[in-house]
Amino acid sequence: MSAVAEQIAAHGVAHGADTHDVHDTHDAKEQLRNNRLGLWLFFVSEAFLFGGLLATRFYLWGETRPPVDQIVGLIVTSVLLVSSLSMKLAETAMENGDRRTFSIGMIVTAILGMVFLFGVMIFEWGIFPSIYKAHETPWDNVYGAVVFAMTGMHALHVISGVIFILIVWNLGRKGHFSSDSHWGVESCAIYWHYVDLVWIFFYPALYLIGTPVH
Amino acid sequence: MNEKRAAAYRASVTVGLVLAVLTILEYFAAIYLHSTVVLFLLALFKAVAVLNYFMHVSRLWRTEEGH
């Protein structure tokens, strides 16, 4: 092949490689946009579920509420809030390539999530009556039924969130994510914040709004 | 620690503190004001903060560098 032809061929290969890289980047951005949209559509569907439970609370309880323990409510809410912060720090760490802070943040979030879960189970559900006797049971009346329905459905999401966190933490530990590519971390973080978001509305609905009935 | 990373951490902690303050306000509003509207407004502020700063909902419609 002549020198000119070789140069043209080399330019063609280089240009083809550039075009291919641009196309890959475009595909990756498109995939990320689709991933985000899919996750938020899932949240919209979950909003109907939790919204329905909230509507049930107000329909059945009206301006009343059961005599729940306010200190327990404030403590578990604070724990969940702090877990949201630690999750945000973990995600920010991965965005900036700080793997150590990412790892610590994820583990702290998982631990706080479990603390919240056990706080609700022990002090709200009364699963260990020798430690704390619950105010209501699910079959007592509408108060017990709604408390258990709302906190139970939320707890299922907390459990799945903690499992998600541990999986992502393990994958991160093995080097699956980077500052340029960490959809797993982002999706896990957003899911966990959604769990907190639901509790932001559940907390006043369960603990703060209405006159306590005895 | 580089400046960009430190600023990102600071922003997260600031939003966390705002949420903590709103939660405490909520608690005392429930005890002293007994207003459902006030409580839901406070919840709404917290929700907007979480949606915007923690869940970065704006990434849904913003074009940015992929990761």
GROMACS .gro file of C-alpha atoms in nm:
model
  281
    1MET     CA    1   0.000   0.000   0.000
    2SER     CA    2   0.137   0.347  -0.085
    3ALA     CA    3   0.234   0.584   0.197
    4VAL     CA    4  -0.063   0.811   0.119
    5ALA     CA    5  -0.303   0.518   0.123
    6GLU     CA    6  -0.154   0.399   0.454
    7GLN     CA    7  -0.205   0.745   0.605
    8ILE     CA    8  -0.565   0.755   0.481
    9ALA     CA    9  -0.628   0.405   0.618
   10ALA     CA   10  -0.471   0.497   0.957
   11HIS     CA   11  -0.685   0.815   0.975
   12GLY     CA   12  -0.992   0.608   0.892
   13VAL     CA   13  -0.916   0.360   1.171
   14ALA     CA   14  -0.851   0.641   1.421
   15HIS     CA   15  -1.166   0.826   1.315
   16GLY     CA   16  -1.362   0.501   1.334
   17ALA     CA   17  -1.225   0.440   1.685
   18ASP     CA   18  -1.321   0.796   1.789
   19THR     CA   19  -1.670   0.750   1.644
   20HIS     CA   20  -1.701   0.418   1.824
   21ASP     CA   21  -1.593   0.576   2.158
   22VAL     CA   22  -1.843   0.861   2.114
   23HIS     CA   23  -2.115   0.610   2.035
   24ASP     CA   24  -2.027   0.402   2.346
   25THR     CA   25  -2.036   0.712   2.567
   26HIS     CA   26  -2.371   0.812   2.419
   27ASP     CA   27  -2.507   0.460   2.482
   28ALA     CA   28  -2.381   0.467   2.843
   29LYS     CA   29  -2.548   0.804   2.909
   30GLU     CA   30  -2.867   0.681   2.747
   31GLN     CA   31  -2.859   0.366   2.963
   32LEU     CA   32  -2.803   0.573   3.277
   33ARG     CA   33  -3.097   0.800   3.190
   34ASN     CA   34  -3.317   0.496   3.132
   35ASN     CA   35  -3.201   0.337   3.458
   36ARG     CA   36  -3.289   0.651   3.651
   37LEU     CA   37  -3.628   0.682   3.484
   38GLY     CA   38  -3.705   0.317   3.560
   39LEU     CA   39  -3.613   0.360   3.925
   40TRP     CA   40  -3.826   0.671   3.965
   41LEU     CA   41  -4.122   0.503   3.794
   42PHE     CA   42  -4.086   0.228   4.053
   43PHE     CA   43  -4.094   0.496   4.325
   44VAL     CA   44  -4.414   0.637   4.176
   45SER     CA   45  -4.575   0.294   4.201
   46GLU     CA   46  -4.455   0.261   4.561
   47ALA     CA   47  -4.600   0.604   4.634
   48PHE     CA   48  -4.945   0.462   4.556
   49LEU     CA   49  -4.885   0.184   4.806
   50PHE     CA   50  -4.767   0.409   5.087
   51GLY     CA   51  -5.015   0.680   4.994
   52GLY     CA   52  -5.293   0.426   5.027
   53LEU     CA   53  -5.173   0.334   5.376
   54LEU     CA   54  -5.161   0.702   5.472
   55ALA     CA   55  -5.514   0.754   5.341
   56THR     CA   56  -5.628   0.451   5.543
   57ARG     CA   57  -5.474   0.600   5.857
   58PHE     CA   58  -5.663   0.928   5.819
   59TYR     CA   59  -5.988   0.759   5.720
   60LEU     CA   60  -5.990   0.515   6.013
   61TRP     CA   61  -5.829   0.730   6.283
   62GLY     CA   62  -5.956   1.077   6.187
   63GLU     CA   63  -5.825   1.331   6.436
   64THR     CA   64  -5.723   1.066   6.688
   65ARG     CA   65  -5.421   0.843   6.728
   66PRO     CA   66  -5.305   0.562   6.958
   67PRO     CA   67  -5.096   0.644   7.267
   68VAL     CA   68  -4.759   0.570   7.106
   69ASP     CA   69  -4.432   0.643   7.283
   70GLN     CA   70  -4.309   0.984   7.160
   71ILE     CA   71  -3.949   0.933   7.269
   72VAL     CA   72  -3.930   0.605   7.077
   73GLY     CA   73  -4.074   0.776   6.771
   74LEU     CA   74  -3.824   1.061   6.789
   75ILE     CA   75  -3.528   0.828   6.844
   76VAL     CA   76  -3.608   0.590   6.555
   77THR     CA   77  -3.679   0.887   6.327
   78SER     CA   78  -3.344   1.043   6.419
   79VAL     CA   79  -3.165   0.713   6.356
   80LEU     CA   80  -3.319   0.688   6.010
   81LEU     CA   81  -3.228   1.048   5.936
   82VAL     CA   82  -2.865   0.992   6.033
   83SER     CA   83  -2.861   0.678   5.818
   84SER     CA   84  -2.974   0.888   5.522
   85LEU     CA   85  -2.684   1.123   5.587
   86SER     CA   86  -2.431   0.839   5.609
   87MET     CA   87  -2.569   0.696   5.285
   88LYS     CA   88  -2.534   1.034   5.114
   89LEU     CA   89  -2.174   1.057   5.238
   90ALA     CA   90  -2.107   0.706   5.104
   91GLU     CA   91  -2.246   0.794   4.763
   92THR     CA   92  -2.054   1.124   4.753
   93ALA     CA   93  -1.739   0.934   4.848
   94MET     CA   94  -1.778   0.694   4.555
   95GLU     CA   95  -1.848   0.986   4.319
   96ASN     CA   96  -1.514   1.130   4.427
   97GLY     CA   97  -1.320   0.804   4.427
   98ASP     CA   98  -1.293   0.785   4.807
   99ARG     CA   99  -1.340   0.409   4.854
  100ARG     CA  100  -1.262   0.403   5.225
  101THR     CA  101  -1.532   0.657   5.315
  102PHE     CA  102  -1.772   0.479   5.078
  103SER     CA  103  -1.718   0.149   5.260
  104ILE     CA  104  -1.751   0.300   5.607
  105GLY     CA  105  -2.060   0.499   5.504
  106MET     CA  106  -2.236   0.192   5.364
  107ILE     CA  107  -2.168  -0.018   5.674
  108VAL     CA  108  -2.278   0.261   5.909
  109THR     CA  109  -2.598   0.301   5.705
  110ALA     CA  110  -2.671  -0.072   5.723
  111ILE     CA  111  -2.612  -0.075   6.100
  112LEU     CA  112  -2.835   0.229   6.155
  113GLY     CA  113  -3.100   0.069   5.936
  114MET     CA  114  -3.095  -0.239   6.159
  115VAL     CA  115  -3.108  -0.020   6.471
  116PHE     CA  116  -3.419   0.149   6.330
  117LEU     CA  117  -3.573  -0.185   6.244
  118PHE     CA  118  -3.512  -0.336   6.588
  119GLY     CA  119  -3.627  -0.014   6.750
  120VAL     CA  120  -3.962  -0.043   6.576
  121MET     CA  121  -3.989  -0.417   6.630
  122ILE     CA  122  -3.903  -0.408   7.000
  123PHE     CA  123  -4.060  -0.080   7.109
  124GLU     CA  124  -4.354  -0.055   6.868
  125TRP     CA  125  -4.447  -0.413   6.793
  126GLY     CA  126  -4.336  -0.547   7.130
  127ILE     CA  127  -4.179  -0.865   6.992
  128PHE     CA  128  -3.999  -0.910   7.324
  129PRO     CA  129  -4.265  -0.830   7.587
  130SER     CA  130  -4.014  -0.892   7.864
  131ILE     CA  131  -3.816  -0.591   7.737
  132TYR     CA  132  -4.107  -0.367   7.635
  133LYS     CA  133  -4.480  -0.427   7.619
  134ALA     CA  134  -4.641  -0.282   7.305
  135HIS     CA  135  -4.939  -0.048   7.328
  136GLU     CA  136  -5.129  -0.228   7.053
  137THR     CA  137  -5.147  -0.561   6.870
  138PRO     CA  138  -5.257  -0.590   6.506
  139TRP     CA  139  -5.587  -0.755   6.601
  140ASP     CA  140  -5.683  -0.517   6.885
  141ASN     CA  141  -5.864  -0.249   6.691
  142VAL     CA  142  -5.815  -0.009   6.397
  143TYR     CA  143  -5.522   0.157   6.577
  144GLY     CA  144  -5.322  -0.160   6.610
  145ALA     CA  145  -5.409  -0.276   6.260
  146VAL     CA  146  -5.300   0.049   6.094
  147VAL     CA  147  -4.981   0.085   6.304
  148PHE     CA  148  -4.872  -0.264   6.210
  149ALA     CA  149  -4.973  -0.224   5.844
  150MET     CA  150  -4.782   0.101   5.802
  151THR     CA  151  -4.474   0.015   6.005
  152GLY     CA  152  -4.474  -0.340   5.868
  153MET     CA  153  -4.477  -0.234   5.505
  154HIS     CA  154  -4.210   0.024   5.580
  155ALA     CA  155  -4.002  -0.235   5.768
  156LEU     CA  156  -4.009  -0.467   5.464
  157HIS     CA  157  -3.853  -0.186   5.263
  158VAL     CA  158  -3.595  -0.123   5.536
  159ILE     CA  159  -3.497  -0.492   5.533
  160SER     CA  160  -3.468  -0.502   5.154
  161GLY     CA  161  -3.275  -0.173   5.168
  162VAL     CA  162  -3.024  -0.315   5.415
  163ILE     CA  163  -2.977  -0.624   5.197
  164PHE     CA  164  -2.928  -0.398   4.895
  165ILE     CA  165  -2.670  -0.191   5.089
  166LEU     CA  166  -2.472  -0.500   5.191
  167ILE     CA  167  -2.468  -0.632   4.833
  168VAL     CA  168  -2.351  -0.297   4.697
  169TRP     CA  169  -2.094  -0.262   4.976
  170ASN     CA  170  -1.954  -0.606   4.887
  171LEU     CA  171  -1.942  -0.524   4.516
  172GLY     CA  172  -1.774  -0.194   4.597
  173ARG     CA  173  -1.520  -0.375   4.813
  174LYS     CA  174  -1.434  -0.594   4.513
  175GLY     CA  175  -1.381  -0.290   4.292
  176HIS     CA  176  -1.698  -0.307   4.079
  177PHE     CA  177  -1.761   0.066   4.099
  178SER     CA  178  -1.562   0.374   4.015
  179SER     CA  179  -1.615   0.749   4.024
  180ASP     CA  180  -1.711   0.728   3.656
  181SER     CA  181  -1.937   0.425   3.679
  182HIS     CA  182  -2.138   0.358   3.995
  183TRP     CA  183  -2.504   0.320   3.906
  184GLY     CA  184  -2.532   0.042   4.167
  185VAL     CA  185  -2.426   0.282   4.439
  186GLU     CA  186  -2.650   0.562   4.313
  187SER     CA  187  -2.957   0.337   4.287
  188CYS     CA  188  -2.894   0.189   4.633
  189ALA     CA  189  -2.856   0.536   4.782
  190ILE     CA  190  -3.172   0.668   4.617
  191TYR     CA  191  -3.368   0.361   4.732
  192TRP     CA  192  -3.250   0.415   5.090
  193HIS     CA  193  -3.344   0.784   5.078
  194TYR     CA  194  -3.687   0.680   4.952
  195VAL     CA  195  -3.728   0.464   5.264
  196ASP     CA  196  -3.645   0.775   5.469
  197LEU     CA  197  -3.880   0.986   5.256
  198VAL     CA  198  -4.172   0.755   5.334
  199TRP     CA  199  -4.095   0.772   5.707
  200ILE     CA  200  -4.089   1.155   5.684
  201PHE     CA  201  -4.466   1.132   5.624
  202PHE     CA  202  -4.532   0.824   5.835
  203TYR     CA  203  -4.372   0.971   6.147
  204PRO     CA  204  -4.613   1.264   6.191
  205ALA     CA  205  -4.907   1.048   6.078
  206LEU     CA  206  -4.835   0.781   6.339
  207TYR     CA  207  -4.686   0.978   6.626
  208LEU     CA  208  -4.770   1.346   6.606
  209ILE     CA  209  -5.104   1.416   6.441
  210GLY     CA  210  -5.427   1.378   6.635
  211THR     CA  211  -5.542   1.345   6.993
  212PRO     CA  212  -5.423   1.031   7.170
  213VAL     CA  213  -5.703   0.795   7.273
  214HIS     CA  214  -5.662   0.578   7.583
  215MET     CA  215  -0.877   1.550   5.086
  216ASN     CA  216  -0.935   1.762   4.773
  217GLU     CA  217  -1.147   2.075   4.793
  218LYS     CA  218  -1.426   1.950   4.567
  219ARG     CA  219  -1.475   1.638   4.777
  220ALA     CA  220  -1.465   1.836   5.103
  221ALA     CA  221  -1.726   2.078   4.969
  222ALA     CA  222  -1.952   1.787   4.869
  223TYR     CA  223  -1.925   1.634   5.217
  224ARG     CA  224  -1.995   1.972   5.379
  225ALA     CA  225  -2.308   2.019   5.166
  226SER     CA  226  -2.438   1.675   5.267
  227VAL     CA  227  -2.380   1.741   5.637
  228THR     CA  228  -2.549   2.082   5.608
  229VAL     CA  229  -2.862   1.928   5.456
  230GLY     CA  230  -2.854   1.661   5.728
  231LEU     CA  231  -2.844   1.929   5.997
  232VAL     CA  232  -3.135   2.113   5.833
  233LEU     CA  233  -3.337   1.789   5.838
  234ALA     CA  234  -3.249   1.736   6.205
  235VAL     CA  235  -3.362   2.087   6.296
  236LEU     CA  236  -3.688   2.043   6.103
  237THR     CA  237  -3.751   1.713   6.285
  238ILE     CA  238  -3.705   1.877   6.625
  239LEU     CA  239  -3.931   2.163   6.515
  240GLU     CA  240  -4.188   1.905   6.408
  241TYR     CA  241  -4.177   1.738   6.749
  242PHE     CA  242  -4.228   2.062   6.940
  243ALA     CA  243  -4.487   2.186   6.690
  244ALA     CA  244  -4.689   1.871   6.761
  245ILE     CA  245  -4.671   1.925   7.138
  246TYR     CA  246  -4.743   2.299   7.143
  247LEU     CA  247  -4.933   2.383   6.823
  248HIS     CA  248  -5.149   2.070   6.757
  249SER     CA  249  -5.177   2.175   6.392
  250THR     CA  250  -5.196   1.907   6.122
  251VAL     CA  251  -5.126   2.166   5.853
  252VAL     CA  252  -4.805   2.288   6.019
  253LEU     CA  253  -4.684   1.931   6.070
  254PHE     CA  254  -4.745   1.838   5.709
  255LEU     CA  255  -4.577   2.156   5.586
  256LEU     CA  256  -4.269   2.069   5.792
  257ALA     CA  257  -4.281   1.715   5.650
  258LEU     CA  258  -4.309   1.862   5.302
  259PHE     CA  259  -3.998   2.082   5.355
  260LYS     CA  260  -3.805   1.776   5.471
  261ALA     CA  261  -3.930   1.574   5.175
  262VAL     CA  262  -3.823   1.844   4.928
  263ALA     CA  263  -3.477   1.859   5.088
  264VAL     CA  264  -3.437   1.481   5.064
  265LEU     CA  265  -3.572   1.467   4.708
  266ASN     CA  266  -3.353   1.750   4.587
  267TYR     CA  267  -3.025   1.708   4.775
  268PHE     CA  268  -3.010   1.341   4.866
  269MET     CA  269  -3.206   1.178   4.585
  270HIS     CA  270  -3.096   1.439   4.327
  271VAL     CA  271  -3.425   1.410   4.142
  272SER     CA  272  -3.312   1.683   3.900
  273ARG     CA  273  -3.075   1.431   3.736
  274LEU     CA  274  -3.386   1.284   3.574
  275TRP     CA  275  -3.419   1.575   3.336
  276ARG     CA  276  -3.070   1.725   3.343
  277THR     CA  277  -2.817   1.620   3.079
  278GLU     CA  278  -2.481   1.561   3.243
  279GLU     CA  279  -2.173   1.349   3.221
  280GLY     CA  280  -2.264   0.985   3.254
  281HIS     CA  281  -2.116   0.755   3.515
   0.00000   0.00000   0.00000
